[in-house]
Amino acid sequence: MNGRRITLAITSDLQNVPLIGQAVERLCALIPLSNIESHQIALCVVEAVTNAIMHAYGNEAEHEVEVIFGQYPDHLILQICDTGRTMDPKHLEPQTASPLDFDPCRLNSIPERGLGLAIMKVTMDKVTYTSCEGKNILTLTRFFRPCQGKEEPLRG
């Protein structure tokens, strides 16, 4: 399949995460996505990279987190790779209640953690996770929709 690909890498320091987010958002601006969609996808990558640093590497610096950005004619694939502890695949299984189902008017009902994967599942068309030969790969796929473009929503 024809596509274009770029690999970004940072050391596992949370201070480096905004660099990945900004780079992904800029790359998304080059393809048929709105600014809002580009920002949402960058947010998903920031969440995934943060999870890799915090959970796979236990906040230890000096490991590498790699983000592979692949653009294809009808979709986008982002792979977040680490060599730390593997994620329990149960985290990607469908849940009876989404952590995003909360009453925004009741501040104490808003979860403080555990929203990253839920945001990824809602934003992306496909989220998968594999671990092979010591490398963990979270793959985020987003298909381009026929009417997708650079238009911003109308403001009233």
PDB file of C-alpha atoms in Angstrom:
ATOM      1  CA  MET A   1       0.000   0.000   0.000  1.00  0.00           C
ATOM      2  CA  ASN A   2       1.348   3.388  -0.970  1.00  0.00           C
ATOM      3  CA  GLY A   3       1.959   5.689   1.890  1.00  0.00           C
ATOM      4  CA  ARG A   4       4.282   8.138   3.483  1.00  0.00           C
ATOM      5  CA  ARG A   5       5.892   7.506   6.815  1.00  0.00           C
ATOM      6  CA  ILE A   6       7.943   9.396   9.359  1.00  0.00           C
ATOM      7  CA  THR A   7       9.335   8.204  12.691  1.00  0.00           C
ATOM      8  CA  LEU A   8       9.629  10.489  15.709  1.00  0.00           C
ATOM      9  CA  ALA A   9      11.423   9.471  18.897  1.00  0.00           C
ATOM     10  CA  ILE A  10      11.857  10.977  22.355  1.00  0.00           C
ATOM     11  CA  THR A  11      13.460   9.854  25.585  1.00  0.00           C
ATOM     12  CA  SER A  12      10.955   8.829  28.215  1.00  0.00           C
ATOM     13  CA  ASP A  13      10.811  12.156  30.023  1.00  0.00           C
ATOM     14  CA  LEU A  14       7.324  13.680  30.397  1.00  0.00           C
ATOM     15  CA  GLN A  15       8.793  17.080  29.490  1.00  0.00           C
ATOM     16  CA  ASN A  16       9.351  15.745  25.950  1.00  0.00           C
ATOM     17  CA  VAL A  17       5.717  14.740  25.402  1.00  0.00           C
ATOM     18  CA  PRO A  18       4.578  18.190  24.137  1.00  0.00           C
ATOM     19  CA  LEU A  19       7.191  17.938  21.355  1.00  0.00           C
ATOM     20  CA  ILE A  20       5.513  14.799  20.040  1.00  0.00           C
ATOM     21  CA  GLY A  21       2.062  16.363  20.367  1.00  0.00           C
ATOM     22  CA  GLN A  22       3.061  19.468  18.423  1.00  0.00           C
ATOM     23  CA  ALA A  23       4.822  17.457  15.724  1.00  0.00           C
ATOM     24  CA  VAL A  24       1.833  15.139  15.228  1.00  0.00           C
ATOM     25  CA  GLU A  25      -0.599  18.060  15.091  1.00  0.00           C
ATOM     26  CA  ARG A  26       1.551  19.756  12.435  1.00  0.00           C
ATOM     27  CA  LEU A  27       1.774  16.548  10.413  1.00  0.00           C
ATOM     28  CA  CYS A  28      -2.015  16.106  10.640  1.00  0.00           C
ATOM     29  CA  ALA A  29      -2.441  19.641   9.286  1.00  0.00           C
ATOM     30  CA  LEU A  30      -0.894  18.419   6.018  1.00  0.00           C
ATOM     31  CA  ILE A  31      -3.628  15.849   5.370  1.00  0.00           C
ATOM     32  CA  PRO A  32      -7.419  16.028   4.891  1.00  0.00           C
ATOM     33  CA  LEU A  33      -8.349  16.621   8.523  1.00  0.00           C
ATOM     34  CA  SER A  34      -9.851  19.679  10.163  1.00  0.00           C
ATOM     35  CA  ASN A  35      -7.891  21.563  12.785  1.00  0.00           C
ATOM     36  CA  ILE A  36     -10.150  20.075  15.454  1.00  0.00           C
ATOM     37  CA  GLU A  37      -9.549  16.540  14.199  1.00  0.00           C
ATOM     38  CA  SER A  38      -5.793  17.173  14.027  1.00  0.00           C
ATOM     39  CA  HIS A  39      -5.854  18.382  17.627  1.00  0.00           C
ATOM     40  CA  GLN A  40      -7.917  15.358  18.758  1.00  0.00           C
ATOM     41  CA  ILE A  41      -5.478  12.941  17.110  1.00  0.00           C
ATOM     42  CA  ALA A  42      -2.501  14.739  18.648  1.00  0.00           C
ATOM     43  CA  LEU A  43      -4.223  14.467  22.029  1.00  0.00           C
ATOM     44  CA  CYS A  44      -4.561  10.696  21.542  1.00  0.00           C
ATOM     45  CA  VAL A  45      -0.853  10.405  20.762  1.00  0.00           C
ATOM     46  CA  VAL A  46       0.053  12.550  23.791  1.00  0.00           C
ATOM     47  CA  GLU A  47      -2.077  10.244  25.969  1.00  0.00           C
ATOM     48  CA  ALA A  48      -0.458   7.133  24.490  1.00  0.00           C
ATOM     49  CA  VAL A  49       3.092   8.456  24.877  1.00  0.00           C
ATOM     50  CA  THR A  50       2.336   9.573  28.445  1.00  0.00           C
ATOM     51  CA  ASN A  51       0.977   6.082  29.205  1.00  0.00           C
ATOM     52  CA  ALA A  52       4.134   4.505  27.781  1.00  0.00           C
ATOM     53  CA  ILE A  53       6.346   6.704  29.964  1.00  0.00           C
ATOM     54  CA  MET A  54       4.287   6.304  33.128  1.00  0.00           C
ATOM     55  CA  HIS A  55       3.141   2.697  32.883  1.00  0.00           C
ATOM     56  CA  ALA A  56       5.572   0.895  30.581  1.00  0.00           C
ATOM     57  CA  TYR A  57       8.693   2.619  31.918  1.00  0.00           C
ATOM     58  CA  GLY A  58       7.428   3.544  35.400  1.00  0.00           C
ATOM     59  CA  ASN A  59       8.505   7.179  34.854  1.00  0.00           C
ATOM     60  CA  GLU A  60      12.121   6.137  34.323  1.00  0.00           C
ATOM     61  CA  ALA A  61      13.884   8.521  31.974  1.00  0.00           C
ATOM     62  CA  GLU A  62      16.422   7.467  29.325  1.00  0.00           C
ATOM     63  CA  HIS A  63      14.244   4.931  27.575  1.00  0.00           C
ATOM     64  CA  GLU A  64      12.932   5.588  24.097  1.00  0.00           C
ATOM     65  CA  VAL A  65       9.358   6.121  22.960  1.00  0.00           C
ATOM     66  CA  GLU A  66       8.892   6.018  19.227  1.00  0.00           C
ATOM     67  CA  VAL A  67       5.928   7.379  17.253  1.00  0.00           C
ATOM     68  CA  ILE A  68       5.536   6.219  13.673  1.00  0.00           C
ATOM     69  CA  PHE A  69       3.242   8.460  11.629  1.00  0.00           C
ATOM     70  CA  GLY A  70       1.963   6.752   8.483  1.00  0.00           C
ATOM     71  CA  GLN A  71      -0.228   8.535   5.950  1.00  0.00           C
ATOM     72  CA  TYR A  72      -2.051   6.469   3.336  1.00  0.00           C
ATOM     73  CA  PRO A  73      -4.568   7.497   0.658  1.00  0.00           C
ATOM     74  CA  ASP A  74      -7.616   6.763   2.813  1.00  0.00           C
ATOM     75  CA  HIS A  75      -6.331   6.556   6.363  1.00  0.00           C
ATOM     76  CA  LEU A  76      -3.750   7.511   8.941  1.00  0.00           C
ATOM     77  CA  ILE A  77      -1.875   5.086  11.191  1.00  0.00           C
ATOM     78  CA  LEU A  78       0.028   6.134  14.284  1.00  0.00           C
ATOM     79  CA  GLN A  79       2.100   3.574  16.149  1.00  0.00           C
ATOM     80  CA  ILE A  80       3.391   4.332  19.634  1.00  0.00           C
ATOM     81  CA  CYS A  81       6.234   1.951  20.475  1.00  0.00           C
ATOM     82  CA  ASP A  82       8.082   1.216  23.707  1.00  0.00           C
ATOM     83  CA  THR A  83      10.145  -1.599  25.179  1.00  0.00           C
ATOM     84  CA  GLY A  84       8.836  -1.379  28.745  1.00  0.00           C
ATOM     85  CA  ARG A  85       6.287  -3.424  30.651  1.00  0.00           C
ATOM     86  CA  THR A  86       3.415  -4.685  28.532  1.00  0.00           C
ATOM     87  CA  MET A  87      -0.095  -3.367  28.927  1.00  0.00           C
ATOM     88  CA  ASP A  88      -2.809  -5.741  30.072  1.00  0.00           C
ATOM     89  CA  PRO A  89      -4.879  -6.296  26.885  1.00  0.00           C
ATOM     90  CA  LYS A  90      -8.045  -6.205  29.008  1.00  0.00           C
ATOM     91  CA  HIS A  91      -7.703  -2.414  29.018  1.00  0.00           C
ATOM     92  CA  LEU A  92      -8.762  -2.377  25.344  1.00  0.00           C
ATOM     93  CA  GLU A  93     -11.720  -4.709  25.745  1.00  0.00           C
ATOM     94  CA  PRO A  94     -15.181  -3.134  25.514  1.00  0.00           C
ATOM     95  CA  GLN A  95     -16.445  -2.049  28.903  1.00  0.00           C
ATOM     96  CA  THR A  96     -20.018  -1.951  30.123  1.00  0.00           C
ATOM     97  CA  ALA A  97     -19.629   1.653  31.244  1.00  0.00           C
ATOM     98  CA  SER A  98     -17.303   4.157  29.609  1.00  0.00           C
ATOM     99  CA  PRO A  99     -15.193   6.299  31.919  1.00  0.00           C
ATOM    100  CA  LEU A 100     -16.421   9.171  29.740  1.00  0.00           C
ATOM    101  CA  ASP A 101     -19.998   8.640  31.039  1.00  0.00           C
ATOM    102  CA  PHE A 102     -20.055  11.079  33.922  1.00  0.00           C
ATOM    103  CA  ASP A 103     -22.147  14.038  34.928  1.00  0.00           C
ATOM    104  CA  PRO A 104     -20.066  17.118  34.040  1.00  0.00           C
ATOM    105  CA  CYS A 105     -22.166  19.163  36.462  1.00  0.00           C
ATOM    106  CA  ARG A 106     -20.962  17.052  39.389  1.00  0.00           C
ATOM    107  CA  LEU A 107     -17.246  17.754  39.651  1.00  0.00           C
ATOM    108  CA  ASN A 108     -16.673  14.923  42.108  1.00  0.00           C
ATOM    109  CA  SER A 109     -17.991  12.421  39.520  1.00  0.00           C
ATOM    110  CA  ILE A 110     -15.306  13.297  36.964  1.00  0.00           C
ATOM    111  CA  PRO A 111     -12.611  10.614  36.994  1.00  0.00           C
ATOM    112  CA  GLU A 112      -9.094  11.883  37.562  1.00  0.00           C
ATOM    113  CA  ARG A 113      -7.439   8.977  35.738  1.00  0.00           C
ATOM    114  CA  GLY A 114      -8.190   6.314  33.179  1.00  0.00           C
ATOM    115  CA  LEU A 115      -9.605   8.535  30.450  1.00  0.00           C
ATOM    116  CA  GLY A 116      -6.757   8.238  27.917  1.00  0.00           C
ATOM    117  CA  LEU A 117      -7.714   4.915  26.340  1.00  0.00           C
ATOM    118  CA  ALA A 118     -11.404   5.895  26.355  1.00  0.00           C
ATOM    119  CA  ILE A 119     -10.557   9.112  24.493  1.00  0.00           C
ATOM    120  CA  MET A 120      -8.469   7.135  21.979  1.00  0.00           C
ATOM    121  CA  LYS A 121     -11.313   4.664  21.361  1.00  0.00           C
ATOM    122  CA  VAL A 122     -13.823   7.467  20.780  1.00  0.00           C
ATOM    123  CA  THR A 123     -11.526   9.544  18.560  1.00  0.00           C
ATOM    124  CA  MET A 124      -9.859   6.858  16.461  1.00  0.00           C
ATOM    125  CA  ASP A 125     -11.543   4.270  14.221  1.00  0.00           C
ATOM    126  CA  LYS A 126      -9.377   1.418  15.477  1.00  0.00           C
ATOM    127  CA  VAL A 127      -7.102   0.948  18.493  1.00  0.00           C
ATOM    128  CA  THR A 128      -4.981  -2.192  18.796  1.00  0.00           C
ATOM    129  CA  TYR A 129      -2.070  -3.298  20.941  1.00  0.00           C
ATOM    130  CA  THR A 130       0.579  -5.911  20.281  1.00  0.00           C
ATOM    131  CA  SER A 131       3.745  -6.989  22.011  1.00  0.00           C
ATOM    132  CA  CYS A 132       6.408  -8.947  20.174  1.00  0.00           C
ATOM    133  CA  GLU A 133      10.058  -9.611  20.920  1.00  0.00           C
ATOM    134  CA  GLY A 134      10.159  -7.022  23.685  1.00  0.00           C
ATOM    135  CA  LYS A 135       8.522  -4.237  21.691  1.00  0.00           C
ATOM    136  CA  ASN A 136       5.056  -2.955  22.584  1.00  0.00           C
ATOM    137  CA  ILE A 137       3.068  -1.254  19.858  1.00  0.00           C
ATOM    138  CA  LEU A 138      -0.158   0.666  20.321  1.00  0.00           C
ATOM    139  CA  THR A 139      -1.661   1.299  16.889  1.00  0.00           C
ATOM    140  CA  LEU A 140      -4.175   4.084  16.308  1.00  0.00           C
ATOM    141  CA  THR A 141      -5.986   4.124  12.965  1.00  0.00           C
ATOM    142  CA  ARG A 142      -8.147   6.908  11.588  1.00  0.00           C
ATOM    143  CA  PHE A 143      -9.923   6.620   8.234  1.00  0.00           C
ATOM    144  CA  PHE A 144     -10.527   9.750   6.196  1.00  0.00           C
ATOM    145  CA  ARG A 145     -14.200  10.418   5.644  1.00  0.00           C
ATOM    146  CA  PRO A 146     -15.521  11.530   2.228  1.00  0.00           C
ATOM    147  CA  CYS A 147     -16.602  14.985   3.414  1.00  0.00           C
ATOM    148  CA  GLN A 148     -13.583  15.494   5.621  1.00  0.00           C
ATOM    149  CA  GLY A 149     -11.646  18.614   4.870  1.00  0.00           C
ATOM    150  CA  LYS A 150     -10.135  21.720   6.199  1.00  0.00           C
ATOM    151  CA  GLU A 151     -13.430  23.445   6.968  1.00  0.00           C
ATOM    152  CA  GLU A 152     -13.983  24.536  10.504  1.00  0.00           C
ATOM    153  CA  PRO A 153     -17.448  24.215  12.024  1.00  0.00           C
ATOM    154  CA  LEU A 154     -19.675  27.244  11.593  1.00  0.00           C
ATOM    155  CA  ARG A 155     -19.861  29.465  14.580  1.00  0.00           C
ATOM    156  CA  GLY A 156     -23.178  31.065  15.377  1.00  0.00           C
TER     157      GLY A 156
END
